Amino acid sequence: MGADGHILGRTAQGEQDAKELLRRCARDVVDVAEGIREVSTRTGTALFAPTLTTSARRRPRTGLAAQWALLRALTNKEGLGGSATAAPKGMGYVLGAAGEVLGRESLAALVAVTSLRLRIAAVLFDHPEFERDPGMRRLLDAVTADRDPEAVRALRALFKDQGAQRALSGLAPLMAELLAIRALLDEDPKTDETAWALAAGRELSADPLNGISASHLAGADQGEGAAEAVDLTDQERQTIATEGSLLGFLRNIEVLSTDGRILVQNVRGPDGVVRYVVQVPGTAPGRPRNDSPQDFVGAWRNLFMTDSPYARSILLALADYGIPRGADLALIGHGEGGIAVMNLARNEDFCRAYRVTHVIAVGSPVDNKKPADPRTWVASITNQHDIVPVLDGRGAGSAFNPHPNWYEVDYTGPTHEFPLCHMIREYIEHLRTVIPDAREDVDEALTPYRGPVVRTRAYQLKDRAHPPEGYPFLTVPTTSLATTTGPVDVPVRYYDSSAAHLCFAVDAAAARSLLPDVTWLVPSRLGRRALAVLSLYEHRCSTIGPYAEIALSVLVDDLWRPRPFDVATDLLRRVDLRRTGRYVLSLAVSSEEARVVAQEVWGQPAVRTAAEADLMNRHVGVIAPELGLTVEGRLGPGLRCPEADWVLYGRRGESTVRTLVRAHGKLRLHSGTGVRLRLDTAAAEPMAGQLRRLGIDAARPLFVLSCPQFMLHRSAGAVLPR
C-alpha cells in the first residue's frame, strides 16, 4: 500500500504508459478547450462592447460589418461554433441561448468532450469489462452522444437487468466523467461553470448562498427541520464509546444507524479542557422519508446547498444541547452526514459562534466544499468503489487534489459491491485492517478529544415542512406479514408507477380452460366473448423496491352468485363491494421480493424474470427476453377515464385469495391499433402457452388503458372459502 492510502496494483508497464498517455492527452485537449473558451469570451465581450456599438451607429458601413463578422465568428458552426452566452446580458445572451436551444454546441464544449472521452478510455484500461458489457456500452454511447432519452432508458435497463448493486458499483469509476460530459452538453448556461470545473478536473465554485442565518444559531425554529432530544436504549448505552477515538466515534454513528438521530458528546481532553464532538450518520436507505431530513433527497440538497433541513436540524440540536459560545467543536459525519457537517463548517456565522477545530468526513462527497475557518483540520476518507464520494465531481482515484492541506485517504478496499462498500461498518473495518496508518494519523490529530466522555445526548432530527409522501392517498394503516424473504408491510404501497393494460376479446371456452378446475370460477362474458388483460407495469418506487411486472388475467364473475351483465354494474360499486374481478393466470416480475410477495401474500403464480419497461409516454415498450415476449407500439389519442380500482383473484391451496387494488392517477382509454405483442417461437411457459391458447399472440388489443404516472396500494390477500 502506498503512503497515500492507495493499494498498489500490478498493472503492466505498457498499460501504465498508455493510461498516462491518455490522461496527458486529455489534459492537453482540455487546455485547448479552455483556450477556445477564453477566445469565445473575449469575442463576445468585444462584440457587445459599448465602443463598437457606438461605432456601428456612427459608421454603419464599417461598424456593422465588424459586428457581423464577430457575430459570425462567435456563433457560426464553422467558427467558434457555439453561443454568445459568455457575452454580457442582453441581445448577445439571447442569441447565444437560442443557439443552445436549437442544439448547437460550442466548439469549446465539443473539444472538452473529446478530453473527457480520453479520460473514459483511460478508466477502461482498469475496467475493460465495461466495454464488453452491452448495457454499459449503450449507456456510454448515449451519454457521449447527448441522447438524453436513450441515456435514461440505457441507465434504467442497466439497473434492472444487472441489479442496482452491480450497476452502481460499475458506474463508480466513471461517474465523474459521465456527469462532466452531461454538464458540458447541458442547454442551461447556468451549468457552465460547474461543467468546466468538472471537465478540467478543478474544484467547483463555492456555494453562492450566504449560509444559515444567525437566528438559527440562537435556536429559532424557522423553516424546515426540527430536533428533539431522545433517550438511547439500554443496549445502545452499553455500546456507545466512553473514550474519545476515531473508531469510537464511528462506532457511535453505526449504533445510531440511519433512523434520523445524531449524537453530541462532551469529551475531557488530556489537558483537562472539555470539548464537544458531533457525530452524524449518513443517508437512510430506501425511498425518501418525510419524517426525517436524512434521506436521499436531503443528501442531494446537502450536496449543492449550504442551507438544508439536515443542517438546520443539527443546529437546533446543538442549541438545545447548550454548547457555550467559543467552545472547541469536532464534526464527524458519514455519507450525507459528512456533507451536512462540512456545510456547517462552511458557514461563517457558525464558525464565529464555535471554534470548529476538526471536520472528518467518511464516504462523503465534500471535495467541492471548504471550511470558513482556514485553521479547521479536515480529513476525508473514501473507498474508491464507493459511488457516493464521486458525486462532488472528482473521480475515484483522481490524481488531482483540490485541497492539498487536507488529510485525504482515497483507498481501494476489498469490498466492491455498492451499497455495501458505503456502509459505515465497512469503513470501520477497513480503518482497522486495511488502512491502519490512516486511523493512527487521524487519532493523532484528534488528540485534544482523546479522553473520557463526560456527557452523551442523542437527538431525533425531523423534517416537518412537508406532508408524508403520497399524502393523503398512501397514508393508510399498515401491518407486517411474515414471508420467506422477511417481513412485508401491507398494504404494499407504490409511490411512482406507470402501467398499460392491453385488453383482448378472447374465446370464452379457451379462457375457462385456463382457470382452475372449480365450478365457481367462470369468465365474465361480453356477448360470446370473454375479456383477457395483459397488464404491464413499471414500478419505480414501492415499499418492496423497484421492479417491472407483466400479468395475464381474465375477468371472472361473482364466485357465489354470478349474474348477467354484472361486470357493467360492478363498475358503479366501490371496489370493496365488487363481486367481479380479474383472475391472475400468470405473473412475471423482475425482483425476488416481488415474486415472494405475489405468491405468499396474494396467491398469484409468479416467476422472476429480467424485464425492461418504458411506459411513461405515448410509446409503449416492454421487453422480457427470458419470456420471449415483446410489446411495443405507439398509443393514439386517448379519452380520460375515471380512476380504476380493481379486484384480483389468486389461489393458495384449496382456497381463493382476493386482493383489493386502489389506484390514483390519470387513466386514459386508447384504441389498440397501434400496439403489437410479439412472442418468440421458443417463448417460455406458462405465460407464452396461455397467450397462444387465448389467441392473443397474433391479435391486436381491443383497447388499451394507460396511466403514465400513478400511485396505488394493494391490500393483503383475503382467503375465501371457495
XYZ file of C-alpha atoms in Angstrom:
722
model
C 0.000 0.000 0.000
C 1.261 3.470 -0.837
C 1.758 6.151 1.751
C -1.327 7.965 0.495
C -3.596 5.027 1.283
C -3.810 3.617 -2.223
C -3.378 -0.113 -2.686
C -0.782 -0.534 -5.378
C -1.859 -2.534 -8.421
C 0.144 -4.835 -10.675
C -0.689 -3.259 -13.992
C 1.870 -3.915 -16.714
C 4.258 -1.089 -17.542
C 2.902 -0.792 -21.088
C -0.655 -0.326 -19.846
C 0.510 2.210 -17.274
C 2.264 4.159 -20.038
C -0.823 4.006 -22.257
C -3.099 5.185 -19.449
C -0.752 8.018 -18.578
C -0.533 8.995 -22.248
C -4.335 9.116 -22.489
C -4.543 11.250 -19.358
C -1.829 13.606 -20.632
C -3.658 13.888 -23.956
C -6.878 14.603 -22.065
C -5.170 17.390 -20.119
C -3.694 18.859 -23.317
C -7.040 18.736 -25.109
C -8.880 20.371 -22.235
C -6.236 23.119 -22.229
C -7.085 23.702 -25.886
C -10.778 23.796 -24.966
C -10.040 26.320 -22.241
C -8.200 28.473 -24.779
C -11.126 28.298 -27.212
C -13.497 29.232 -24.430
C -11.372 32.245 -23.484
C -11.338 33.358 -27.126
C -15.129 32.973 -27.212
C -15.442 35.074 -24.070
C -13.205 37.828 -25.422
C -15.010 37.753 -28.786
C -18.387 38.041 -27.087
C -17.157 40.901 -24.920
C -15.775 42.729 -27.957
C -18.929 42.115 -29.983
C -21.143 43.911 -27.498
C -18.634 46.434 -26.213
C -20.114 49.963 -25.962
C -17.340 51.414 -28.147
C -18.074 49.030 -31.032
C -21.825 49.558 -30.669
C -21.323 53.333 -30.804
C -19.035 52.967 -33.832
C -21.645 50.851 -35.612
C -24.242 53.565 -35.116
C -21.942 56.344 -36.294
C -20.327 54.450 -39.182
C -22.780 51.699 -40.168
C -20.853 50.663 -43.230
C -17.725 49.629 -41.307
C -19.023 49.278 -37.744
C -21.932 46.971 -38.581
C -19.686 44.907 -40.835
C -17.232 44.440 -37.963
C -20.040 43.425 -35.600
C -21.430 40.984 -38.157
C -18.015 39.401 -38.672
C -17.527 38.976 -34.930
C -21.031 37.534 -34.533
C -20.444 35.008 -37.316
C -17.074 34.012 -35.864
C -18.687 33.549 -32.468
C -21.858 31.657 -33.400
C -21.279 30.057 -36.812
C -20.773 26.299 -36.678
C -17.697 26.730 -38.860
C -16.216 29.221 -36.398
C -16.277 29.108 -32.615
C -19.499 27.331 -33.262
C -21.424 27.973 -30.124
C -23.125 30.724 -28.293
C -22.810 34.279 -27.187
C -23.915 33.394 -23.687
C -20.484 34.391 -22.420
C -21.284 37.924 -23.528
C -22.940 40.420 -21.186
C -26.641 40.182 -20.601
C -28.687 41.490 -23.484
C -29.177 40.594 -27.127
C -25.938 38.593 -27.218
C -27.114 36.417 -24.366
C -30.468 35.906 -26.094
C -28.763 34.920 -29.360
C -26.483 32.518 -27.572
C -29.301 30.940 -25.586
C -31.277 30.499 -28.810
C -28.320 28.685 -30.357
C -28.133 26.356 -27.343
C -31.869 25.597 -27.533
C -31.581 24.789 -31.241
C -28.989 22.162 -30.357
C -25.787 23.905 -31.480
C -22.814 23.031 -29.312
C -19.852 25.326 -28.893
C -16.513 24.294 -30.313
C -15.020 24.601 -26.828
C -17.587 22.210 -25.329
C -17.099 19.644 -28.083
C -13.317 19.761 -27.657
C -13.771 19.339 -23.909
C -15.979 16.306 -24.544
C -13.133 14.825 -26.547
C -10.930 15.271 -23.494
C -13.466 13.534 -21.328
C -13.736 10.630 -23.738
C -9.972 10.223 -23.463
C -10.352 10.124 -19.675
C -13.029 7.453 -20.020
C -10.706 5.460 -22.258
C -8.069 5.648 -19.518
C -10.580 4.367 -16.962
C -11.471 1.469 -19.272
C -7.882 0.234 -19.002
C -8.608 -0.628 -15.368
C -12.164 -1.797 -16.106
C -12.200 -3.468 -19.555
C -15.350 -5.336 -18.613
C -17.301 -2.080 -19.061
C -16.514 -2.048 -22.764
C -17.698 -5.638 -23.196
C -20.894 -5.138 -21.227
C -23.723 -4.226 -23.650
C -25.660 -2.222 -21.074
C -22.672 -0.115 -20.057
C -21.629 0.354 -23.693
C -25.112 1.520 -24.582
C -25.053 3.972 -21.683
C -21.626 5.373 -22.582
C -22.602 5.773 -26.236
C -25.845 7.545 -25.331
C -24.265 9.932 -22.831
C -21.335 10.912 -25.017
C -23.684 11.437 -27.979
C -26.029 13.626 -25.855
C -29.083 11.471 -26.490
C -30.903 12.077 -23.239
C -33.956 9.800 -23.693
C -31.763 6.918 -24.813
C -29.369 7.556 -21.915
C -32.248 7.373 -19.444
C -33.513 4.127 -20.943
C -29.982 2.687 -21.003
C -29.418 3.555 -17.360
C -32.790 2.083 -16.397
C -32.025 -1.111 -18.324
C -28.599 -1.337 -16.728
C -30.080 -1.103 -13.251
C -32.889 -3.539 -13.879
C -31.063 -6.137 -15.936
C -27.954 -6.384 -13.780
C -29.314 -5.295 -10.433
C -28.767 -1.918 -8.792
C -25.802 -3.016 -6.676
C -23.702 -4.266 -9.565
C -24.690 -1.358 -11.775
C -23.792 1.290 -9.217
C -20.512 -0.416 -8.462
C -19.631 -0.435 -12.128
C -20.567 3.194 -12.620
C -18.487 4.468 -9.694
C -15.132 4.852 -11.514
C -16.859 6.594 -14.445
C -19.381 8.733 -12.575
C -17.333 11.938 -12.615
C -16.685 11.603 -16.353
C -20.351 10.869 -17.143
C -21.527 13.828 -15.052
C -18.974 16.093 -16.667
C -19.961 15.135 -20.213
C -23.625 15.648 -19.430
C -22.932 19.033 -17.813
C -20.887 20.229 -20.801
C -23.735 19.390 -23.171
C -26.415 20.929 -20.938
C -28.502 23.593 -22.665
C -28.730 25.608 -19.432
C -25.996 28.269 -19.447
C -26.101 28.354 -15.645
C -24.357 24.998 -15.520
C -21.409 26.318 -17.496
C -19.070 26.966 -14.571
C -19.743 23.576 -12.994
C -19.289 21.834 -16.341
C -15.924 23.394 -16.993
C -14.713 22.710 -13.493
C -15.621 19.054 -13.954
C -14.039 18.905 -17.388
C -10.793 20.467 -16.290
C -10.677 18.490 -13.038
C -10.819 21.627 -10.919
C -12.617 22.440 -7.693
C -16.223 23.516 -8.141
C -17.092 27.080 -7.267
C -18.175 27.953 -3.761
C -21.827 27.857 -2.835
C -23.356 31.243 -3.673
C -25.678 31.083 -0.692
C -24.739 33.010 2.394
C -25.390 30.064 4.642
C -27.522 29.723 7.733
C -28.694 32.871 9.448
C -27.626 33.844 12.933
C -31.184 33.385 14.180
C -30.728 29.622 13.751
C -27.683 29.756 15.998
C -29.892 31.267 18.673
C -32.224 28.301 18.412
C -35.032 29.853 16.390
C -37.193 27.173 14.825
C -37.650 28.552 11.331
C -38.452 26.794 8.102
C -37.792 23.113 7.609
C -36.021 20.981 10.168
C -36.510 20.212 13.842
C -34.669 18.316 16.589
C -35.889 16.536 19.702
C -33.759 15.061 22.490
C -34.358 11.302 22.815
C -33.094 8.576 25.125
C -30.834 5.795 23.967
C -31.907 2.224 24.619
C -30.161 0.212 27.316
C -28.330 -1.808 24.668
C -27.228 1.349 22.856
C -25.948 2.930 26.077
C -23.786 -0.128 26.664
C -22.340 0.159 23.145
C -21.713 3.906 22.950
C -18.000 4.721 23.342
C -16.859 6.049 26.719
C -13.443 7.199 25.421
C -12.765 9.553 22.545
C -11.176 7.990 19.420
C -11.867 7.867 15.691
C -13.168 4.290 15.723
C -15.169 5.033 18.864
C -16.922 7.982 17.211
C -17.547 5.992 14.013
C -18.943 3.066 16.013
C -21.301 5.537 17.676
C -22.521 6.522 14.200
C -23.036 2.818 13.436
C -25.070 2.414 16.633
C -27.292 5.340 15.648
C -27.919 3.632 12.305
C -29.824 5.811 9.798
C -33.065 6.427 11.658
C -32.647 10.206 11.786
C -30.650 10.548 15.021
C -27.378 12.323 15.750
C -25.134 12.190 18.825
C -23.454 15.016 20.754
C -20.795 14.219 23.356
C -18.609 16.118 25.848
C -15.041 14.834 25.969
C -12.488 15.874 28.571
C -9.158 16.064 26.769
C -5.682 15.254 28.115
C -5.293 18.931 29.043
C -8.462 18.875 31.151
C -10.461 21.053 28.731
C -13.999 19.884 27.849
C -14.612 19.827 24.117
C -17.609 18.762 22.051
C -17.985 16.123 19.341
C -20.960 15.973 16.949
C -21.477 12.604 15.224
C -23.807 12.495 12.223
C -24.892 9.328 10.303
C -25.490 9.084 6.580
C -28.460 8.655 4.302
C -31.353 6.455 5.293
C -31.767 3.630 2.741
C -34.820 3.084 0.609
C -37.408 5.565 -0.570
C -37.466 9.229 0.518
C -38.574 9.858 4.101
C -40.694 12.854 5.000
C -40.430 12.327 8.747
C -36.675 12.981 8.627
C -34.332 15.142 6.526
C -31.928 12.176 6.477
C -32.796 10.691 3.099
C -31.580 10.755 -0.493
C -33.465 13.963 -1.306
C -31.881 15.635 1.707
C -28.456 14.351 0.692
C -28.834 15.771 -2.799
C -29.859 19.134 -1.369
C -26.961 18.999 1.098
C -24.597 18.368 -1.797
C -25.428 21.592 -3.611
C -26.822 23.912 -0.926
C -25.396 25.111 2.365
C -28.826 25.701 3.869
C -30.715 22.402 4.162
C -33.184 20.803 6.597
C -30.468 18.430 7.832
C -28.056 21.260 8.646
C -30.786 23.333 10.311
C -31.892 20.359 12.393
C -28.321 19.813 13.618
C -28.129 23.493 14.557
C -31.305 23.203 16.603
C -29.908 20.136 18.378
C -26.687 21.982 19.244
C -28.653 24.959 20.543
C -30.681 22.644 22.797
C -27.547 20.846 23.990
C -26.166 24.107 25.313
C -22.669 24.260 23.827
C -21.114 27.512 25.082
C -20.116 30.123 22.539
C -16.477 29.840 21.528
C -16.171 26.176 22.554
C -13.989 23.754 20.575
C -16.045 21.544 18.312
C -15.213 18.456 16.222
C -17.659 17.444 13.485
C -17.656 13.825 12.290
C -20.007 12.508 9.621
C -20.559 9.583 7.286
C -22.060 9.925 3.808
C -24.781 12.544 3.898
C -23.716 13.302 7.455
C -20.267 14.269 6.184
C -21.844 16.712 3.713
C -24.010 18.208 6.480
C -21.128 18.773 8.924
C -18.991 20.278 6.151
C -21.845 22.645 5.324
C -21.872 23.707 8.983
C -18.120 24.253 8.895
C -18.518 26.389 5.753
C -20.932 28.759 7.475
C -19.227 31.887 8.753
C -21.863 32.567 11.425
C -21.463 29.055 12.784
C -17.676 29.354 12.858
C -17.948 32.680 14.699
C -20.155 31.017 17.308
C -17.944 27.941 17.781
C -14.331 27.083 17.021
C -14.587 24.206 14.574
C -11.235 22.502 15.085
C -11.789 19.263 13.149
C -14.059 18.007 10.362
C -13.859 14.304 9.468
C -15.931 13.086 6.521
C -16.075 9.353 5.787
C -17.508 8.242 2.431
C -18.753 11.770 1.662
C -18.625 13.980 -1.465
C -17.019 17.064 0.104
C -14.269 17.980 -2.366
C -16.253 20.947 -3.688
C -16.503 22.484 -0.193
C -14.061 24.102 2.214
C -14.489 25.370 5.796
C -14.891 29.047 6.575
C -12.102 28.909 9.165
C -8.772 28.105 7.442
C -7.470 26.674 10.733
C -10.003 23.808 10.642
C -8.289 20.438 10.184
C -10.163 18.397 7.573
C -9.894 14.661 6.898
C -11.634 12.911 4.002
C -11.657 9.100 3.884
C -13.122 7.437 0.800
C -13.235 3.973 -0.718
C -12.705 4.116 -4.485
C -15.521 1.606 -5.043
C -17.975 3.803 -3.117
C -20.091 5.731 -5.606
C -21.260 8.382 -3.104
C -17.999 10.373 -2.779
C -17.679 10.867 -6.553
C -20.919 12.870 -6.670
C -18.857 16.011 -6.000
C -17.385 15.668 -9.490
C -13.981 14.264 -8.513
C -13.445 10.795 -9.904
C -12.375 7.744 -7.952
C -8.592 7.569 -7.753
C -8.196 11.051 -9.216
C -4.660 12.394 -9.005
C -5.968 15.957 -8.829
C -6.147 17.240 -5.250
C -8.232 20.415 -4.826
C -7.256 20.711 -1.142
C -3.543 19.970 -0.666
C -3.752 20.939 3.005
C -6.427 18.367 3.814
C -5.659 14.892 5.102
C -7.043 12.646 2.373
C -7.165 8.865 2.130
C -8.615 7.542 -1.127
C -8.036 3.804 -0.938
C -9.151 0.670 -2.756
C -10.947 -1.519 -0.244
C -11.685 -5.235 -0.568
C -15.452 -4.580 -0.635
C -16.536 -3.763 -4.195
C -20.327 -4.070 -4.123
C -22.424 -0.942 -3.617
C -24.079 -0.098 -1.233
C -22.081 -2.497 0.971
C -18.838 -0.618 0.331
C -20.512 2.612 1.506
C -21.689 1.255 4.848
C -20.054 2.708 7.960
C -19.383 -0.837 9.218
C -17.143 -1.472 6.207
C -15.246 1.781 6.677
C -14.647 0.927 10.344
C -13.294 -2.492 9.401
C -11.079 -1.027 6.676
C -9.657 1.593 9.054
C -8.846 -1.230 11.448
C -7.309 -3.686 8.979
C -6.695 -2.161 5.521
C -5.565 1.397 6.310
C -4.473 1.338 9.984
C -1.936 4.101 9.283
C -4.768 6.447 8.380
C -6.584 5.590 11.609
C -3.459 6.363 13.626
C -2.900 9.662 11.809
C -6.460 10.830 12.407
C -6.335 9.738 16.049
C -3.155 11.742 16.485
C -4.864 14.801 15.019
C -7.786 14.192 17.407
C -5.502 14.159 20.459
C -7.400 17.039 22.158
C -10.506 14.824 22.012
C -8.799 11.626 23.229
C -10.209 11.431 26.729
C -13.177 10.240 28.781
C -16.705 11.049 27.606
C -18.484 13.014 30.333
C -21.881 13.541 28.688
C -23.800 11.958 25.808
C -27.062 13.108 24.245
C -28.949 11.804 21.207
C -31.286 13.923 19.106
C -34.002 12.831 16.714
C -33.983 15.064 13.648
C -37.283 15.772 11.957
C -38.389 17.333 8.710
C -41.878 18.643 9.242
C -42.175 21.011 6.322
C -43.950 18.535 4.043
C -46.754 16.039 4.495
C -45.899 12.330 4.403
C -45.007 11.004 0.987
C -48.070 10.057 -1.009
C -50.345 12.041 1.326
C -53.256 11.597 1.583
C -53.746 8.638 -0.750
C -50.957 6.425 0.597
C -51.247 7.341 4.280
C -53.091 4.184 5.268
C -52.811 1.861 8.278
C -50.301 -0.917 7.732
C -49.476 -4.248 9.283
C -46.496 -6.554 8.936
C -46.739 -10.037 7.394
C -44.005 -12.666 7.530
C -42.655 -14.058 4.244
C -39.712 -16.266 3.381
C -37.679 -13.165 2.469
C -38.600 -11.281 5.641
C -41.476 -9.156 6.922
C -43.524 -7.125 4.437
C -45.789 -4.192 5.272
C -49.274 -4.427 3.782
C -50.915 -2.837 2.011
C -47.942 -2.682 -0.318
C -47.638 0.957 -1.442
C -46.468 2.108 -4.861
C -45.334 5.731 -4.914
C -44.368 6.086 -8.573
C -45.593 3.652 -11.227
C -46.638 3.506 -14.872
C -48.993 0.987 -16.445
C -50.548 -0.105 -19.726
C -53.403 -2.645 -19.736
C -53.882 -4.372 -23.092
C -57.451 -5.702 -23.229
C -58.337 -8.520 -25.657
C -61.662 -10.107 -26.567
C -60.968 -13.867 -26.404
C -62.849 -17.113 -26.780
C -64.788 -17.794 -23.554
C -64.163 -21.552 -23.693
C -60.422 -21.013 -24.067
C -60.453 -18.637 -21.110
C -62.407 -21.128 -18.986
C -59.915 -23.898 -19.786
C -57.114 -21.850 -18.260
C -58.911 -21.207 -14.969
C -58.626 -23.636 -12.022
C -60.827 -26.704 -12.255
C -63.547 -25.443 -9.907
C -67.134 -24.715 -10.815
C -67.370 -21.235 -9.292
C -64.660 -19.588 -11.413
C -66.412 -18.547 -14.640
C -65.169 -15.970 -17.172
C -67.333 -12.875 -17.472
C -68.899 -12.763 -20.931
C -69.155 -9.781 -23.231
C -71.652 -11.289 -25.662
C -70.000 -14.541 -26.740
C -66.510 -13.451 -25.822
C -64.528 -13.119 -22.611
C -62.053 -10.369 -21.692
C -58.353 -11.087 -21.109
C -55.983 -8.383 -19.881
C -52.206 -8.257 -20.305
C -51.082 -5.720 -17.685
C -47.647 -4.108 -17.996
C -46.216 -2.195 -15.033
C -43.113 -0.155 -14.388
C -42.878 0.287 -10.599
C -40.135 2.860 -9.989
C -40.651 3.311 -6.247
C -42.538 0.994 -3.900
C -42.278 -0.429 -0.406
C -40.967 -3.693 -1.887
C -38.487 -1.958 -4.184
C -38.495 -1.075 -7.897
C -39.455 -3.760 -10.375
C -41.199 -4.453 -13.677
C -44.361 -6.570 -13.766
C -46.193 -8.447 -16.523
C -49.528 -10.032 -15.575
C -52.024 -12.018 -17.648
C -55.537 -12.133 -16.196
C -59.109 -12.997 -17.166
C -62.215 -11.163 -15.998
C -64.376 -13.518 -13.852
C -67.898 -13.383 -12.413
C -69.011 -13.357 -8.793
C -67.769 -16.543 -7.110
C -71.107 -17.261 -5.413
C -73.969 -15.713 -7.451
C -72.905 -14.884 -11.000
C -75.345 -12.545 -12.755
C -75.611 -11.453 -16.376
C -74.038 -8.063 -17.059
C -72.625 -7.950 -13.522
C -69.354 -6.649 -14.968
C -71.017 -3.432 -16.117
C -72.972 -2.826 -12.916
C -69.919 -3.666 -10.786
C -68.107 -0.618 -12.146
C -70.633 1.556 -10.326
C -69.810 -0.057 -6.972
C -66.952 0.730 -4.617
C -64.065 -1.654 -5.123
C -64.536 -3.282 -1.709
C -68.151 -4.115 -2.656
C -67.459 -5.542 -6.095
C -68.254 -9.162 -6.850
C -66.367 -9.497 -10.122
C -62.599 -9.316 -10.549
C -59.622 -10.452 -12.595
C -58.149 -13.890 -12.005
C -54.360 -13.812 -12.487
C -53.363 -16.690 -14.768
C -49.623 -15.969 -14.757
C -47.339 -13.266 -13.442
C -43.713 -12.321 -14.168
C -41.788 -9.840 -12.017
C -38.180 -8.665 -12.098
C -37.350 -8.876 -8.371
C -37.264 -11.737 -5.895
C -39.075 -9.821 -3.161
C -41.957 -9.021 -5.515
C -42.171 -12.685 -6.552
C -42.366 -13.872 -2.948
C -44.998 -11.273 -2.024
C -47.110 -12.164 -5.064
C -47.018 -15.876 -4.245
C -47.257 -15.831 -0.463
C -49.424 -12.752 0.154
C -51.622 -12.535 -2.957
C -51.709 -16.189 -4.063
C -50.586 -15.408 -7.616
C -48.423 -17.794 -9.713
C -45.359 -15.547 -10.040
C -41.983 -16.189 -11.649
C -38.920 -13.978 -11.641
C -37.573 -12.788 -14.972
C -35.496 -9.981 -16.439
C -37.681 -7.293 -17.962
C -37.302 -3.739 -19.219
C -40.327 -1.426 -19.335
C -40.775 2.092 -20.681
C -44.364 3.239 -20.155
C -44.090 6.930 -19.274
C -45.011 8.347 -22.687
C -47.088 7.576 -25.742
C -44.601 4.956 -26.893
C -45.161 1.641 -25.112
C -42.130 -0.605 -24.844
C -41.696 -3.782 -22.771
C -39.054 -6.440 -23.387
C -38.808 -9.698 -21.411
C -36.115 -11.792 -23.171
C -36.461 -14.837 -20.910
C -40.207 -14.937 -21.569
C -39.687 -14.343 -25.285
C -42.201 -11.506 -25.075
C -42.069 -8.024 -26.601
C -44.768 -5.355 -26.543
C -44.232 -2.150 -28.467
C -46.171 0.494 -30.272
C -47.480 4.000 -30.050
C -50.709 4.958 -28.348
C -53.012 7.266 -30.231
C -55.194 9.993 -28.735
C -56.973 8.896 -25.576
C -60.086 9.670 -23.572
C -59.862 10.483 -19.887
C -61.399 7.727 -17.710
C -62.340 7.600 -14.036
C -59.703 6.212 -11.704
C -59.907 2.431 -11.863
C -59.715 0.353 -8.698
C -59.978 -3.373 -9.161
C -60.090 -6.796 -7.508
C -57.508 -9.510 -8.216
C -58.045 -13.212 -7.543
C -55.442 -15.908 -6.996
C -55.266 -19.400 -5.475
C -53.495 -20.724 -2.412
C -54.002 -24.442 -1.864
C -57.743 -25.131 -1.930
C -58.747 -21.510 -1.296
C -59.215 -18.404 -3.413
C -57.332 -15.238 -2.432
C -58.996 -11.844 -3.019
C -56.816 -8.704 -3.192
C -58.080 -5.123 -3.413
C -56.062 -2.710 -5.546
C -56.684 1.028 -5.262
C -55.099 3.416 -7.765
C -54.752 7.181 -8.065
C -53.687 8.651 -11.403
C -54.837 9.915 -14.783
C -56.178 6.881 -16.635
C -56.808 7.163 -20.374
C -58.579 4.910 -22.891
C -56.862 4.340 -26.261
C -57.559 2.321 -29.354
C -55.369 -0.770 -29.508
C -54.488 -0.467 -33.191
C -51.021 0.977 -32.616
C -49.742 -1.645 -30.143
C -48.391 -5.057 -31.098
C -47.434 -8.100 -28.986
C -44.779 -10.498 -30.287
C -43.780 -13.924 -28.983
C -40.594 -15.744 -29.896
C -41.017 -19.273 -31.200
C -39.254 -20.604 -28.088
C -41.088 -18.347 -25.628
C -41.146 -19.563 -22.043
C -44.119 -21.239 -20.407
C -46.576 -20.859 -18.824
C -47.366 -17.322 -19.980
C -46.498 -17.914 -23.645
C -48.675 -21.036 -23.829
C -51.611 -19.228 -22.234
C -51.255 -16.298 -24.631
C -51.300 -18.685 -27.585
C -54.298 -20.633 -26.308
C -56.184 -17.365 -25.938
C -55.141 -16.304 -29.441
C -53.518 -13.140 -28.113
C -50.123 -13.816 -29.708
C -51.477 -12.907 -33.143
C -54.114 -10.302 -32.231
C -54.122 -6.602 -31.547
C -55.745 -5.331 -28.348
C -59.386 -4.330 -28.432
C -58.395 -1.242 -26.431
C -55.606 -0.084 -24.105
C -55.879 1.605 -20.720
C -52.760 3.600 -19.913
C -51.550 5.617 -16.959
C -48.058 7.164 -17.360
C -47.700 8.000 -13.667
C -49.830 6.967 -10.728
C -49.844 5.687 -7.150
C -51.531 2.549 -5.872
C -51.697 0.240 -2.897
C -52.512 -3.461 -2.764
C -54.071 -4.962 0.309
C -53.138 -8.248 1.881
C -54.903 -11.151 0.223
C -58.139 -12.232 1.934
C -58.606 -16.012 1.891
C -62.081 -17.054 0.708
C -63.643 -20.485 1.393
C -64.005 -21.291 -2.304
